[in-house]
XYZ file of C-alpha atoms in Angstrom:
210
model
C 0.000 0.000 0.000
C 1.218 3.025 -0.448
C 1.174 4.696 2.671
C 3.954 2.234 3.835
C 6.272 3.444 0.645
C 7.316 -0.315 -0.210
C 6.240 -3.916 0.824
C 6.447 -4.761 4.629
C 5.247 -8.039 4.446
C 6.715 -10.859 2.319
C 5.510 -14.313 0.071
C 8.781 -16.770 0.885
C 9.624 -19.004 -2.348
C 9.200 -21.927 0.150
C 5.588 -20.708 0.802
C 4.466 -20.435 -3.218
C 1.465 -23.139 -2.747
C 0.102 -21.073 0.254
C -1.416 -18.443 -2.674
C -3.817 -17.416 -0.315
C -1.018 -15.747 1.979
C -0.233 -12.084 1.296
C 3.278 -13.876 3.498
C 5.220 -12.643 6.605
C 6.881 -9.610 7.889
C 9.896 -7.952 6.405
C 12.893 -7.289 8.872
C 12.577 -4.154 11.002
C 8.853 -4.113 10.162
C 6.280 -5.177 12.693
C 2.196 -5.725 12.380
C -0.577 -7.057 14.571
C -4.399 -7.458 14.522
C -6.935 -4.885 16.408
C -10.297 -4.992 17.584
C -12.965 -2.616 16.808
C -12.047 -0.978 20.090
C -8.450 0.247 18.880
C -7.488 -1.252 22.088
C -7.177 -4.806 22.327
C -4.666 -6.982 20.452
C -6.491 -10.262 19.118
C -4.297 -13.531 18.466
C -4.174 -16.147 16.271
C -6.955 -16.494 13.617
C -8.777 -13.896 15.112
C -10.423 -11.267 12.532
C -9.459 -7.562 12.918
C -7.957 -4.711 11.853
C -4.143 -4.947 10.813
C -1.962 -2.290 11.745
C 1.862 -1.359 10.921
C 4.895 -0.040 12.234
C 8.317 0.290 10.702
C 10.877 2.674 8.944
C 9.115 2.347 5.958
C 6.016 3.325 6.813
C 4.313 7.009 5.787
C 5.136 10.266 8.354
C 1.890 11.433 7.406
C -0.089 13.079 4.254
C 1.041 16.162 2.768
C -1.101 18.816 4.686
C -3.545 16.800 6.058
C -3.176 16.796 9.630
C -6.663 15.250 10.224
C -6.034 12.412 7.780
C -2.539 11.718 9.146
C -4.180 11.532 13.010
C -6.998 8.963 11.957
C -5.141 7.089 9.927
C -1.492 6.713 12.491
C -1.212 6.365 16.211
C 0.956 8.640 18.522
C 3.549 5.949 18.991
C 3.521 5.186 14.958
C 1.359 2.490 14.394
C -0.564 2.656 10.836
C -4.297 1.638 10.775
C -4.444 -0.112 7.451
C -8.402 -0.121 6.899
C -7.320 -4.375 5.721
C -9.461 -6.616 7.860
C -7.028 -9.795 8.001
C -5.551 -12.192 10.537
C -2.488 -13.891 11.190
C -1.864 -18.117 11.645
C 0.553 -19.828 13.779
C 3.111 -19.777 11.327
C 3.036 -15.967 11.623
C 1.292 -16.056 7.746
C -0.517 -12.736 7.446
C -4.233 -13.167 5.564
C -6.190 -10.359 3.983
C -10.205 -10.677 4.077
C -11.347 -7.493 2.959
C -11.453 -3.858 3.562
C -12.907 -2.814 6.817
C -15.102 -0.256 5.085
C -16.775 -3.164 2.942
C -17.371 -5.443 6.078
C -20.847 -5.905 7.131
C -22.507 -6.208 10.624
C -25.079 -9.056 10.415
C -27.257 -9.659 13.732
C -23.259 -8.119 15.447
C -21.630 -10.429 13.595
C -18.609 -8.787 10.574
C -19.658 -10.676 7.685
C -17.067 -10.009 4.763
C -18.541 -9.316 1.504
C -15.445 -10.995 -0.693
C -16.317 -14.195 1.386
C -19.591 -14.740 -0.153
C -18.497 -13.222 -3.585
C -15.979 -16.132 -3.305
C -18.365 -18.952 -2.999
C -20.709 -17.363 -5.534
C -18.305 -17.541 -8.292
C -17.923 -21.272 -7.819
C -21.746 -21.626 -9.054
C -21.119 -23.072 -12.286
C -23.604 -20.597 -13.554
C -22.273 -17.150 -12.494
C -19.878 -15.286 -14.287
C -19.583 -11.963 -11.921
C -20.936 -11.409 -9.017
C -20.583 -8.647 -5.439
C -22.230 -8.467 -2.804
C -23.381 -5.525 -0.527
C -24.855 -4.937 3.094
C -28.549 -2.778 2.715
C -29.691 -1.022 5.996
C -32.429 -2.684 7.336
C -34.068 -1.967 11.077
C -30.240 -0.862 12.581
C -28.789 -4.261 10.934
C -27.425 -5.240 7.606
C -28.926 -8.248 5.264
C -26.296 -9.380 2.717
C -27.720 -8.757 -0.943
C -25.659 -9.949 -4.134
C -25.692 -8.724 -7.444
C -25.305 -10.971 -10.141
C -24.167 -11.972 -13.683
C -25.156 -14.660 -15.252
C -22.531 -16.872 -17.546
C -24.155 -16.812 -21.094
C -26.187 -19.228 -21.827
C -26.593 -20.482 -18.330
C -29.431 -20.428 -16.431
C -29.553 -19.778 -12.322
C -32.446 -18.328 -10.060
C -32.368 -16.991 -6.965
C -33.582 -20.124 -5.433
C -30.835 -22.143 -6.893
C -28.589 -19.249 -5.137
C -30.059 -19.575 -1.460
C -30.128 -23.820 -2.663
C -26.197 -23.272 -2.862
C -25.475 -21.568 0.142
C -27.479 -23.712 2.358
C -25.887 -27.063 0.762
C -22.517 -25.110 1.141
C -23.238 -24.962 5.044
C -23.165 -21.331 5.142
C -24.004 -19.907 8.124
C -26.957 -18.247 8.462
C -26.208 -14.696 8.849
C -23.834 -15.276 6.126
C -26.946 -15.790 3.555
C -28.203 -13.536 1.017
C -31.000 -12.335 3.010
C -31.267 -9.219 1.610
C -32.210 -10.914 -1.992
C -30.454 -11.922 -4.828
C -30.293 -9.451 -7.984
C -29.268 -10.394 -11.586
C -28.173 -7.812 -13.674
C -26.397 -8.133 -17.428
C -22.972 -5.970 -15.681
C -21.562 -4.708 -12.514
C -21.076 -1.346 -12.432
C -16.920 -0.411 -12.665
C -14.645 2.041 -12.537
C -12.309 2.975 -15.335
C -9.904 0.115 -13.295
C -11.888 -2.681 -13.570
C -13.145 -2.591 -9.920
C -16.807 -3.259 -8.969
C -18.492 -0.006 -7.566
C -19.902 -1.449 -4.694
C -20.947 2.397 -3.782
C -23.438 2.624 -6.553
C -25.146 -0.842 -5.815
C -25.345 -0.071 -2.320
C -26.954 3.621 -2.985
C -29.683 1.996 -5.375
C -30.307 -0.891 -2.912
C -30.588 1.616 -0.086
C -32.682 3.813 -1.922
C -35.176 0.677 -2.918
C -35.291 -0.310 0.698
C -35.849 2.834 2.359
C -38.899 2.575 4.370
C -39.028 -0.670 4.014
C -38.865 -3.888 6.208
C -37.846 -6.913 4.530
C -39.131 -10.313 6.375
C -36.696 -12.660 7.261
């Protein structure tokens, strides 16, 4: 990332079938995983926040004292906004962004998690999902493109996450759209921001059972 000028975290050779690792610390460089309280340090396979400190990482942005403050600690530590955890083996694991990451029932729910298992339905060729406001909670929704030629409803969808043992606040309760594209940027990346302002904008007012 760019705030810490250059890599701190490294992918050994020895570690090349473990493509799920983003690897392990570079020398000098140090990182750990925070709870939503800013506070407490969580340990092994625990889901959080990572955080940075080393000589490589940012003294701040250029004239932005307010960004610098919420985005580095007074003794140097650098809030990534990458919600990830670390194994025994001291492999570090990204899930997704913090600012995607939904709160089901109090419960994070990462959206790239279920986006994962949709695109193993033989049937979908794109597909992202998105937390809609509902009653001070979130209900997963995903948005979906069909494979051409292929046929999938959003029965089949709920069929596959229930025979994937998918936990229950991890379901698309918050419906199942198909659409022929996903809204991108000039990049290639999914604008989650759009999907999430129409969804909110369909649901306000509204209570969805279930």
């Amino acid at each position: 990332m760019t705030e810490t000028t250059c890599s701190f975290l490294e992918w050994h050779s020895r570690d090349r079938r473990l493509s799920s690792s983003v690897g392990e610390l570079n020398p000098n460089c140090e990182a750990k995983i925070m709870a939503d309280d800013n506070i407490t340090e969580l340990g092994y396979n625990e889901r959080g926040e990572l955080w940075v400190r080393g000589p490589n990482v940012m003294k701040g942005y250029w004239k932005n004292t307010k960004a610098t403050m919420d985005t580095k600690t007074a003794d140097g530590w650098l809030k990534t906004g990458d919600i990830a955890y670390v194994d025994t083996d001291s492999r570090f694991y990204i899930v997704d962004r913090k600012k995607e990451i939904m709160k089901v029932h109090g419960r994070q729910v990462a959206p790239a998690e279920l986006e994962a298992l949709l695109l193993e339905h033989p049937a979908i060729a794109e597909a992202t999902v998105v937390g809609i406001s509902v009653d001070c909670d979130e209900r997963p929704r995903a948005y979906v493109v069909r494979l051409l030629g292929q046929e999938v409803t959003e029965e089949d969808i709920h069929r596959f996450f229930k025979d994937s043992n998918v936990a229950p606040h991890k379901r698309l309760t918050g419906g199942v759209i198909f659409c022929p594209s996903l809204p991108k940027n000039a990049s290639g990346k999914i604008l989650r921001r759009e999907l999430r302002a129409c969804a909110q904008k369909e649901f306000q007012g509204t209570v969805i059972a279930g």
